[in-house]
Coordinates of C-alpha atoms in Angstrom, one line a residue:
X423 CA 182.3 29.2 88.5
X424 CA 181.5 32.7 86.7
X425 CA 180.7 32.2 83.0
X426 CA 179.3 35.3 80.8
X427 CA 177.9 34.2 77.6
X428 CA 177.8 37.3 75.1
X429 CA 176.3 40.0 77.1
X430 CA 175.3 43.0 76.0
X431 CA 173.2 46.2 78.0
X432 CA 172.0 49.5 77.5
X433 CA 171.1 51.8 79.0
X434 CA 168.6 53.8 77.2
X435 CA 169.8 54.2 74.4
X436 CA 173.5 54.0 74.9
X437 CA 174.9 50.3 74.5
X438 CA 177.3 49.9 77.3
X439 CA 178.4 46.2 77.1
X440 CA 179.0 44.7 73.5
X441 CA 178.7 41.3 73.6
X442 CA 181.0 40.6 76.4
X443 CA 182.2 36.7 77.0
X444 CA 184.8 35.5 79.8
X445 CA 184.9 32.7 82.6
X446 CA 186.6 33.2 86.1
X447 CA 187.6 30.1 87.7
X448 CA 187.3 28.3 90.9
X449 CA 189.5 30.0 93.1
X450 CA 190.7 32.6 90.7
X451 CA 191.1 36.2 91.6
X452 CA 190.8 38.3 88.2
X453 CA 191.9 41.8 87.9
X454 CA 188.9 43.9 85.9
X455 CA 190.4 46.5 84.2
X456 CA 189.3 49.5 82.2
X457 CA 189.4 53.4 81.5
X458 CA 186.6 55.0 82.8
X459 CA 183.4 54.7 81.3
X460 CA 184.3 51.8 79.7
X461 CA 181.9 49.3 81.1
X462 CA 183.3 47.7 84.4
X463 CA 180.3 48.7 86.9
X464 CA 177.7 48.1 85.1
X465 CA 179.0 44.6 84.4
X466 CA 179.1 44.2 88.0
X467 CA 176.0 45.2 88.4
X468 CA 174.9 42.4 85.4
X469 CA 176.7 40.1 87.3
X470 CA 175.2 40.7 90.9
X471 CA 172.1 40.8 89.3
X472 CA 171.5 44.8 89.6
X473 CA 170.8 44.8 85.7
X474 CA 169.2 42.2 83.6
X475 CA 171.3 41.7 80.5
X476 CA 169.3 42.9 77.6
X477 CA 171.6 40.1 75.9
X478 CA 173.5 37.0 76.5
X479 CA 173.7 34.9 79.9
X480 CA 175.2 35.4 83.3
X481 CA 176.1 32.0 85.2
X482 CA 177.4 31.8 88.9
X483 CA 177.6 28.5 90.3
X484 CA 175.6 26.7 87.8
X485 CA 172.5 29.3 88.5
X486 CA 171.4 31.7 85.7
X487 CA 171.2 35.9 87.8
X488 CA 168.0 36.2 85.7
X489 CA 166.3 32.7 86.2
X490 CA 166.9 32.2 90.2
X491 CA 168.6 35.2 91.6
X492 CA 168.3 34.4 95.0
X493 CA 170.0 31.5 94.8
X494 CA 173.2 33.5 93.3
X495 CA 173.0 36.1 96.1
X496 CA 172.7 34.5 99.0
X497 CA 176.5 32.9 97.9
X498 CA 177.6 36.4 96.4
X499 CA 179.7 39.2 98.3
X500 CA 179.6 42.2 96.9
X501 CA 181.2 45.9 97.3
X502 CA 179.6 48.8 95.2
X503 CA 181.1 51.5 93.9
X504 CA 179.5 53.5 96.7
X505 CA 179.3 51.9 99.9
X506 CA 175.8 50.6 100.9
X507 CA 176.5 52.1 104.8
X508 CA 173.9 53.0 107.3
X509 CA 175.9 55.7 109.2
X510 CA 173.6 56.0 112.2
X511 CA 174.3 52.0 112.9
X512 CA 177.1 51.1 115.1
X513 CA 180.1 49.0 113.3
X514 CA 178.9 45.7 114.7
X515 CA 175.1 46.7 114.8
X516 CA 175.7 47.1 110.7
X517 CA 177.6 44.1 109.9
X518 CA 174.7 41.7 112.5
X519 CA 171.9 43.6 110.1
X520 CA 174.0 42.5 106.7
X521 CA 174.7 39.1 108.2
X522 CA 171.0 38.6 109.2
X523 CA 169.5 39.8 105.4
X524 CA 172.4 37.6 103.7
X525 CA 170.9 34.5 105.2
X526 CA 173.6 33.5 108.1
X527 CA 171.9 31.3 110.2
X528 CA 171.5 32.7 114.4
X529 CA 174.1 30.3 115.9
X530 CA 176.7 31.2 113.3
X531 CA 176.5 35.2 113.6
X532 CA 178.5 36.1 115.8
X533 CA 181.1 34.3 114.7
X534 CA 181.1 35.6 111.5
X535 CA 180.6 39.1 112.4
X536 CA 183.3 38.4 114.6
X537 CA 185.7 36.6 111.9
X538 CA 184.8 39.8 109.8
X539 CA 185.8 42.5 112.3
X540 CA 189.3 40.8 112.7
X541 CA 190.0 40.1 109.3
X542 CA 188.9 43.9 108.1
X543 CA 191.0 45.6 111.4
X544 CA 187.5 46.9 113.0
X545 CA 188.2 45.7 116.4
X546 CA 189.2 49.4 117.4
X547 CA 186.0 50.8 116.3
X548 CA 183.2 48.0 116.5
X549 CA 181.2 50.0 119.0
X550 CA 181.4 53.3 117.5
X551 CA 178.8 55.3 114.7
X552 CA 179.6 54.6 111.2
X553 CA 178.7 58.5 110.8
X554 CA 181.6 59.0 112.9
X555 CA 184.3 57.4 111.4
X556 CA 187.4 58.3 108.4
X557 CA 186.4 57.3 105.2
X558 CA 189.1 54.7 105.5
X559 CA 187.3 52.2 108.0
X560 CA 183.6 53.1 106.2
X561 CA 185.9 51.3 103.2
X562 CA 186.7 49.0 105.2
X563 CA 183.5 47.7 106.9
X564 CA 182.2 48.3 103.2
X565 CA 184.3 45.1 102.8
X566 CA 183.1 43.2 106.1
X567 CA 180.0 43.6 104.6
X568 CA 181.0 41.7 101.4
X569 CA 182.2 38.9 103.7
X570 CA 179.9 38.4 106.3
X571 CA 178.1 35.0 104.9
X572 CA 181.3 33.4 103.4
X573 CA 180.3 34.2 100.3
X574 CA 182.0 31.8 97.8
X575 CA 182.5 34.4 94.8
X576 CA 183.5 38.0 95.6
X577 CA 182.9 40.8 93.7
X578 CA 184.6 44.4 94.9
X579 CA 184.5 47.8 93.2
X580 CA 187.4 49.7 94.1
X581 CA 188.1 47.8 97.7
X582 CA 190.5 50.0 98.3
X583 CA 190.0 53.7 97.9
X584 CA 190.3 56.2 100.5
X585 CA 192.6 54.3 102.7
X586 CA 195.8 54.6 103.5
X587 CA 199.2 52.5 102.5
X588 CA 199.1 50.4 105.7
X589 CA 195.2 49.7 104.8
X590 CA 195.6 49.3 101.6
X591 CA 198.2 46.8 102.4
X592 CA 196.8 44.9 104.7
X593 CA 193.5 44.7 102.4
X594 CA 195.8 43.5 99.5
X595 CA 196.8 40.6 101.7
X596 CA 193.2 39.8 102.7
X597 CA 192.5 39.5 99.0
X598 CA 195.5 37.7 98.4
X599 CA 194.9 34.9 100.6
X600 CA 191.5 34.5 99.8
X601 CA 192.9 32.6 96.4
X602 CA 192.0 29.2 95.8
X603 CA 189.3 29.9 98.7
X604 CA 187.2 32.1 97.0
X605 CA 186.5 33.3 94.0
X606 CA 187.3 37.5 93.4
X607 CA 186.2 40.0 90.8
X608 CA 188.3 43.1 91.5
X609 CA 188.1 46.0 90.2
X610 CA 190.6 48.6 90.4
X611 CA 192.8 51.7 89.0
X612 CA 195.9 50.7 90.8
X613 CA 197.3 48.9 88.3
X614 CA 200.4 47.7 90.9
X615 CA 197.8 46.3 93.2
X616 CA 196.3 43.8 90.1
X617 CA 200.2 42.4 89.6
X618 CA 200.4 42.0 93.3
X619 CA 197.1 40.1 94.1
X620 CA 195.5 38.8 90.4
X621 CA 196.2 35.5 89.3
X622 CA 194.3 36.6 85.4
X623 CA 193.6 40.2 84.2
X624 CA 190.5 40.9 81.9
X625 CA 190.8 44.6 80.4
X626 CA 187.3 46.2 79.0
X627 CA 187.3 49.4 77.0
X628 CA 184.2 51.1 75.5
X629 CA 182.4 47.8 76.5
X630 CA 184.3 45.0 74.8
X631 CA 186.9 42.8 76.2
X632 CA 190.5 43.7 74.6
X633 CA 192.7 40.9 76.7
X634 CA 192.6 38.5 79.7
X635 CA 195.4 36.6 80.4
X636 CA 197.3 36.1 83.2
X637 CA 199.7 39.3 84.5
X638 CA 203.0 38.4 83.7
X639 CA 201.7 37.0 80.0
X640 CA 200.3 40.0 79.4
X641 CA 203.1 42.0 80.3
X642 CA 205.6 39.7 78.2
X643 CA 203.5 39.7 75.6
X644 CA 204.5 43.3 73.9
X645 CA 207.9 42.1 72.8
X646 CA 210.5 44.6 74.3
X647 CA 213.7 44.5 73.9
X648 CA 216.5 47.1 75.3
X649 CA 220.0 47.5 73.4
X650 CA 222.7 49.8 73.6
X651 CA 224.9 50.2 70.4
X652 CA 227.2 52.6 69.4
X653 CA 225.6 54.6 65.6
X654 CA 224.9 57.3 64.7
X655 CA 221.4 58.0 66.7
X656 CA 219.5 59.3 63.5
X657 CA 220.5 56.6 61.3
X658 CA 219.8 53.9 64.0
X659 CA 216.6 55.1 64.1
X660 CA 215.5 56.0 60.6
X661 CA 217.2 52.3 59.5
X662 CA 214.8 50.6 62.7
X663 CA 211.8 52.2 61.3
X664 CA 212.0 50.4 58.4
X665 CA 211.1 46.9 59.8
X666 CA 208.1 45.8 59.7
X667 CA 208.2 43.7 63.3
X668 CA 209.2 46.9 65.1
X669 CA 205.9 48.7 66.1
X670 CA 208.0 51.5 68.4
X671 CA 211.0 52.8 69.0
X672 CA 212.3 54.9 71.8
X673 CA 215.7 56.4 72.1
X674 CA 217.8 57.6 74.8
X675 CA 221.1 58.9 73.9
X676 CA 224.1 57.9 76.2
X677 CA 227.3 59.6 74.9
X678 CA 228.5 58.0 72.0
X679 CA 226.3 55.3 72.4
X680 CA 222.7 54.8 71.4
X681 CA 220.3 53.3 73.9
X682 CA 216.8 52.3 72.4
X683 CA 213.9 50.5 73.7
X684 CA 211.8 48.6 70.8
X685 CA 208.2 46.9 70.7
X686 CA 207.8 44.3 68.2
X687 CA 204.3 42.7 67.3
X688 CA 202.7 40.8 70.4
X689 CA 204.2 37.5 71.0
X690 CA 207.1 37.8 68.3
X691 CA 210.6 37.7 70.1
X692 CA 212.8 40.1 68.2
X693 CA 216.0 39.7 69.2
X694 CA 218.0 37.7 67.0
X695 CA 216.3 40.0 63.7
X696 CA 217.5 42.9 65.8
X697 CA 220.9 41.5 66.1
X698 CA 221.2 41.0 62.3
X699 CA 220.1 44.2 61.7
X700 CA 222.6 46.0 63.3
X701 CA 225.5 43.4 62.9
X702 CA 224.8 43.7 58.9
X703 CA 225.3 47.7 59.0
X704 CA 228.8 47.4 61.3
X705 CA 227.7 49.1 64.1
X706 CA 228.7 47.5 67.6
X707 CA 226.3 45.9 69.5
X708 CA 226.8 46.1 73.8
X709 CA 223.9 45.3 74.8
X710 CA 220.7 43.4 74.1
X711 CA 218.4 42.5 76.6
X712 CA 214.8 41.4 76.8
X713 CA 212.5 44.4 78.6
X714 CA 209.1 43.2 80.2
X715 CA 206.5 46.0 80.1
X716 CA 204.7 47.6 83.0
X717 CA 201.3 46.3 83.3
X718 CA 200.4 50.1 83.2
X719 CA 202.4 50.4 79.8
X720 CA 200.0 47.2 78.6
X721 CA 196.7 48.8 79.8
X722 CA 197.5 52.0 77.7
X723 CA 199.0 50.6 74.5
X724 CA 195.7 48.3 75.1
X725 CA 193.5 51.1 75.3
X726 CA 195.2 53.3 72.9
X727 CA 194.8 50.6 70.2
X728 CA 191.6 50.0 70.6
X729 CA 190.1 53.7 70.6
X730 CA 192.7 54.3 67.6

């Protein structure tokens, strides 16, 4: 469905993307991730064919963005970073001009504007000025926009900034549903809203991909493992540090007893090494219980890595 072939871009003469490669499937709604600067609009703009890659290939549907454009965005929806809105158009005025230039055919536009306005909550306000409204509808007609032809891939920047928990709610579960419909590039800093909607996360930092799995392999992936045991908190830690599969340790004292989280390498399951460990120097083990990480705690040990 999306297939990027070793891309790279600059822009003047900063290189921006290095050599990025990933697919997106049919159906698939994939989380982009990334600090910022690191590279995530201006490969949306590759892929919506904004930029030309200076390197590499870009396929959407079969079609190459450089060799027949047109054929790629008339099935593309897309949301920018900063909302292409014409403020002194009314809501539905807007969204008949954007289904119009996207190619909908007459006898279908009203029913797609229509489908749009209902789907995005813009029945209250299909009348009124753009001008006039919270930047929390602009988002959201921003996002009617991006649907108005049926588009079969989606690509948002930031869908839901500026509104508010019941928006952003309701926006997740538009998202949400469009899986195995449609397929969704989103990108986002809410790193709860990626768990909740994504079915596969790619994270890009200083313009190269760093993972892209699916959310809950990448967050069992760092190995964590929680135990309580009852040492003395120094030694515990000073004897842990020695292993070589322990890449972090973090203590929290309880009493008598020593609670630690510990990351081991990616992918390496810890647990019986760390109940030797601790058997073999007679200290008592309560507790010791696999620890999935936070996607957030992922993104920055990602991140961290990376720049280190």
């Amino acid at each position: 469905m999306i297939e990027v072939t070793h891309v790279s871009k600059w822009l003047g003469q900063r290189k921006i993307l290095k050599d990025i490669s990933f697919r997106v499937e049919k159906g698939e709604i994939l989380g982009f991730l990334g600090p910022n600067g690191a590279g995530k609009t201006t490969t949306m703009r590759v892929l919506t064919g904004f930029f030309p890659p200076n390197e590499g290939s870009v396929k959407i549907l079969g079609h190459d963005i450089v060799q027949n454009p047109l054929a790629v965005k008339q099935r593309l929806g897309y949301l920018p970073e900063h909302n292409p809105l014409y403020p002194e158009m009314t809501v539905e005025g807007y969204l008949r001009f954007a289904a119009r230039i996207k190619g909908v055919e007459a006898k279908e536009e009203t029913k797609r504007v229509n489908t749009v306005i209902a789907e995005c909550g813009l029945e209250d306000v299909r009348y009124r000025l753009i001008r006039r409204l919270s930047k929390g509808y602009k988002q959201r007609i921003g996002l009617a926009q991006a649907l108005v032809n049926d588009p079969e891939v989606l690509i948002l920047d930031e869908p839901t900034i500026g509104l508010d928990p019941k928006q952003i709610y309701e926006i997740r579960q538009l998202i949400k549903s469009l899986a195995g419909k449609k397929t969704v590039i989103l990108s986002t800093h809410i790193l709860p809203e990626v768990s909740m909607v994504c079915t596969k996360v790619l994270i890009i930092n200083r313009g190269q991909v760093v993972a892209e799995d699916t959310p809950a392999h990448l967050m069992a992936r760092e190995g964590q493992v929680e135990i309580l045991v009852k040492a003395p908190i120094q030694t515990l830690k000073q004897h842990l540090e020695t292993v070589p599969e322990i890449k972090e340790i973090k203590i929290q004292p309880e009493s008598e007893y020593v609670r630690a989280v510990i990351r081991s390498s990616p992918g390496l399951d810890i647990r019986s090494l760390l109940a030797r460990e601790i058997v073999q120097q007679g200290w008592d083990l309560l507790e010791l219980t696999p620890k999935r990480a936070s996607l957030e705690e992922v993104f920055v040990q990602l991140v961290t890595e990376e720049a280190s």
